[in-house]
Amino acid sequence: MATAIDASTLPSRTRLAAYSIADNIRRPTPKAPSEVPWHGEAITPEWLTAVVGAGTPGAAVQDVEVLGGDNGSSARRILAITWNERGRSAGLPDRLFTKSTPTL
């Protein structure tokens, strides 16, 4: 029988390791702007629209493509962002850099 563990009560390094393992298994997709993607590949057009396009009414991300990156002490990714006409005319960024620590 499995025992549930409340990870929030663990020491910080152990807690980070527990969350990292869980994210690597579950691969969660952020649903709201308050949720932070666990990795560059988890960033969705909907999330970017809500976060980056929030100040531009009518702007929407149509596509997110990982152009490259590398892994070292952190996982770095370069993303190409395709905006609709409203996002392009507002000058919203078409390239973003992400940095995360999905592994320990």
PDB file of C-alpha atoms in Angstrom:
ATOM      1  CA  MET A   1       0.000   0.000   0.000  1.00  0.00           C
ATOM      2  CA  ALA A   2       1.427   3.416  -1.043  1.00  0.00           C
ATOM      3  CA  THR A   3       1.745   6.162   1.534  1.00  0.00           C
ATOM      4  CA  ALA A   4       1.062   9.764   0.522  1.00  0.00           C
ATOM      5  CA  ILE A   5       3.762  12.260   1.438  1.00  0.00           C
ATOM      6  CA  ASP A   6       3.160  15.981   1.793  1.00  0.00           C
ATOM      7  CA  ALA A   7       6.209  17.298  -0.121  1.00  0.00           C
ATOM      8  CA  SER A   8       5.708  20.812   1.276  1.00  0.00           C
ATOM      9  CA  THR A   9       6.895  19.580   4.675  1.00  0.00           C
ATOM     10  CA  LEU A  10      10.212  18.190   3.375  1.00  0.00           C
ATOM     11  CA  PRO A  11      13.574  20.022   3.627  1.00  0.00           C
ATOM     12  CA  SER A  12      14.160  22.285   0.574  1.00  0.00           C
ATOM     13  CA  ARG A  13      16.563  20.085  -1.412  1.00  0.00           C
ATOM     14  CA  THR A  14      14.448  17.017  -0.806  1.00  0.00           C
ATOM     15  CA  ARG A  15      11.287  18.969  -1.671  1.00  0.00           C
ATOM     16  CA  LEU A  16      12.841  20.230  -4.939  1.00  0.00           C
ATOM     17  CA  ALA A  17      13.935  16.702  -5.819  1.00  0.00           C
ATOM     18  CA  ALA A  18      10.440  15.358  -5.118  1.00  0.00           C
ATOM     19  CA  TYR A  19       8.772  18.017  -7.274  1.00  0.00           C
ATOM     20  CA  SER A  20      11.346  17.521 -10.056  1.00  0.00           C
ATOM     21  CA  ILE A  21      10.765  13.765 -10.143  1.00  0.00           C
ATOM     22  CA  ALA A  22       6.992  14.274 -10.126  1.00  0.00           C
ATOM     23  CA  ASP A  23       7.200  16.802 -12.983  1.00  0.00           C
ATOM     24  CA  ASN A  24       9.396  14.483 -15.056  1.00  0.00           C
ATOM     25  CA  ILE A  25       6.859  11.696 -14.600  1.00  0.00           C
ATOM     26  CA  ARG A  26       3.649  13.721 -14.997  1.00  0.00           C
ATOM     27  CA  ARG A  27       4.945  16.352 -17.489  1.00  0.00           C
ATOM     28  CA  PRO A  28       2.318  18.906 -16.429  1.00  0.00           C
ATOM     29  CA  THR A  29       1.028  21.549 -18.844  1.00  0.00           C
ATOM     30  CA  PRO A  30       0.323  24.978 -17.338  1.00  0.00           C
ATOM     31  CA  LYS A  31      -3.356  25.899 -17.514  1.00  0.00           C
ATOM     32  CA  ALA A  32      -3.274  29.392 -15.963  1.00  0.00           C
ATOM     33  CA  PRO A  33      -0.827  32.331 -15.971  1.00  0.00           C
ATOM     34  CA  SER A  34      -0.102  31.673 -12.298  1.00  0.00           C
ATOM     35  CA  GLU A  35       1.269  28.210 -13.132  1.00  0.00           C
ATOM     36  CA  VAL A  36       4.931  28.176 -14.168  1.00  0.00           C
ATOM     37  CA  PRO A  37       5.904  25.688 -16.886  1.00  0.00           C
ATOM     38  CA  TRP A  38       8.332  23.101 -15.554  1.00  0.00           C
ATOM     39  CA  HIS A  39      10.376  23.064 -18.778  1.00  0.00           C
ATOM     40  CA  GLY A  40      10.653  25.007 -22.050  1.00  0.00           C
ATOM     41  CA  GLU A  41       8.880  22.236 -23.940  1.00  0.00           C
ATOM     42  CA  ALA A  42       5.869  22.602 -21.624  1.00  0.00           C
ATOM     43  CA  ILE A  43       5.134  26.168 -22.764  1.00  0.00           C
ATOM     44  CA  THR A  44       1.919  26.291 -24.778  1.00  0.00           C
ATOM     45  CA  PRO A  45       0.470  28.941 -27.106  1.00  0.00           C
ATOM     46  CA  GLU A  46      -2.430  29.413 -24.679  1.00  0.00           C
ATOM     47  CA  TRP A  47      -0.095  30.036 -21.729  1.00  0.00           C
ATOM     48  CA  LEU A  48       2.075  32.495 -23.674  1.00  0.00           C
ATOM     49  CA  THR A  49      -1.001  34.354 -24.896  1.00  0.00           C
ATOM     50  CA  ALA A  50      -2.216  34.727 -21.294  1.00  0.00           C
ATOM     51  CA  VAL A  51       1.196  35.786 -19.964  1.00  0.00           C
ATOM     52  CA  VAL A  52       3.021  37.708 -22.718  1.00  0.00           C
ATOM     53  CA  GLY A  53      -0.014  38.872 -24.673  1.00  0.00           C
ATOM     54  CA  ALA A  54      -2.096  39.903 -21.672  1.00  0.00           C
ATOM     55  CA  GLY A  55      -1.525  43.625 -22.216  1.00  0.00           C
ATOM     56  CA  THR A  56      -2.428  43.508 -25.913  1.00  0.00           C
ATOM     57  CA  PRO A  57      -6.143  42.912 -26.522  1.00  0.00           C
ATOM     58  CA  GLY A  58      -6.719  40.484 -29.380  1.00  0.00           C
ATOM     59  CA  ALA A  59      -3.138  39.192 -29.477  1.00  0.00           C
ATOM     60  CA  ALA A  60      -2.823  35.408 -29.581  1.00  0.00           C
ATOM     61  CA  VAL A  61       0.080  33.020 -29.975  1.00  0.00           C
ATOM     62  CA  GLN A  62      -0.584  30.673 -32.867  1.00  0.00           C
ATOM     63  CA  ASP A  63       2.468  28.440 -32.501  1.00  0.00           C
ATOM     64  CA  VAL A  64       5.478  27.807 -30.259  1.00  0.00           C
ATOM     65  CA  GLU A  65       8.502  25.986 -31.674  1.00  0.00           C
ATOM     66  CA  VAL A  66      11.631  24.933 -29.783  1.00  0.00           C
ATOM     67  CA  LEU A  67      14.549  26.082 -31.967  1.00  0.00           C
ATOM     68  CA  GLY A  68      17.292  24.632 -29.825  1.00  0.00           C
ATOM     69  CA  GLY A  69      19.014  24.810 -26.515  1.00  0.00           C
ATOM     70  CA  ASP A  70      21.189  22.793 -24.219  1.00  0.00           C
ATOM     71  CA  ASN A  71      21.330  21.194 -20.805  1.00  0.00           C
ATOM     72  CA  GLY A  72      23.941  21.884 -18.185  1.00  0.00           C
ATOM     73  CA  SER A  73      23.371  23.238 -14.713  1.00  0.00           C
ATOM     74  CA  SER A  74      20.004  24.301 -16.164  1.00  0.00           C
ATOM     75  CA  ALA A  75      17.904  23.457 -19.210  1.00  0.00           C
ATOM     76  CA  ARG A  76      18.004  26.348 -21.679  1.00  0.00           C
ATOM     77  CA  ARG A  77      15.701  26.620 -24.691  1.00  0.00           C
ATOM     78  CA  ILE A  78      15.171  29.137 -27.495  1.00  0.00           C
ATOM     79  CA  LEU A  79      11.549  29.406 -28.586  1.00  0.00           C
ATOM     80  CA  ALA A  80      10.140  30.815 -31.834  1.00  0.00           C
ATOM     81  CA  ILE A  81       6.766  32.436 -31.244  1.00  0.00           C
ATOM     82  CA  THR A  82       4.222  32.924 -34.027  1.00  0.00           C
ATOM     83  CA  TRP A  83       1.684  35.649 -33.181  1.00  0.00           C
ATOM     84  CA  ASN A  84      -1.532  36.542 -34.943  1.00  0.00           C
ATOM     85  CA  GLU A  85      -1.636  39.880 -36.789  1.00  0.00           C
ATOM     86  CA  ARG A  86      -2.550  41.816 -33.628  1.00  0.00           C
ATOM     87  CA  GLY A  87       0.461  40.419 -31.737  1.00  0.00           C
ATOM     88  CA  ARG A  88       2.824  41.080 -34.647  1.00  0.00           C
ATOM     89  CA  SER A  89       1.616  44.667 -35.141  1.00  0.00           C
ATOM     90  CA  ALA A  90       2.024  45.298 -31.396  1.00  0.00           C
ATOM     91  CA  GLY A  91       5.667  44.205 -31.657  1.00  0.00           C
ATOM     92  CA  LEU A  92       5.354  41.295 -29.256  1.00  0.00           C
ATOM     93  CA  PRO A  93       8.510  39.135 -29.177  1.00  0.00           C
ATOM     94  CA  ASP A  94       8.947  36.391 -31.743  1.00  0.00           C
ATOM     95  CA  ARG A  95      11.846  34.759 -29.868  1.00  0.00           C
ATOM     96  CA  LEU A  96      12.044  33.863 -26.187  1.00  0.00           C
ATOM     97  CA  PHE A  97      14.740  32.272 -24.051  1.00  0.00           C
ATOM     98  CA  THR A  98      13.777  29.899 -21.256  1.00  0.00           C
ATOM     99  CA  LYS A  99      15.859  28.593 -18.396  1.00  0.00           C
ATOM    100  CA  SER A 100      14.652  25.910 -16.022  1.00  0.00           C
ATOM    101  CA  THR A 101      15.966  23.289 -13.658  1.00  0.00           C
ATOM    102  CA  PRO A 102      13.919  20.195 -14.441  1.00  0.00           C
ATOM    103  CA  THR A 103      16.539  17.692 -13.296  1.00  0.00           C
ATOM    104  CA  LEU A 104      18.843  17.450 -10.313  1.00  0.00           C
TER     105      LEU A 104
END
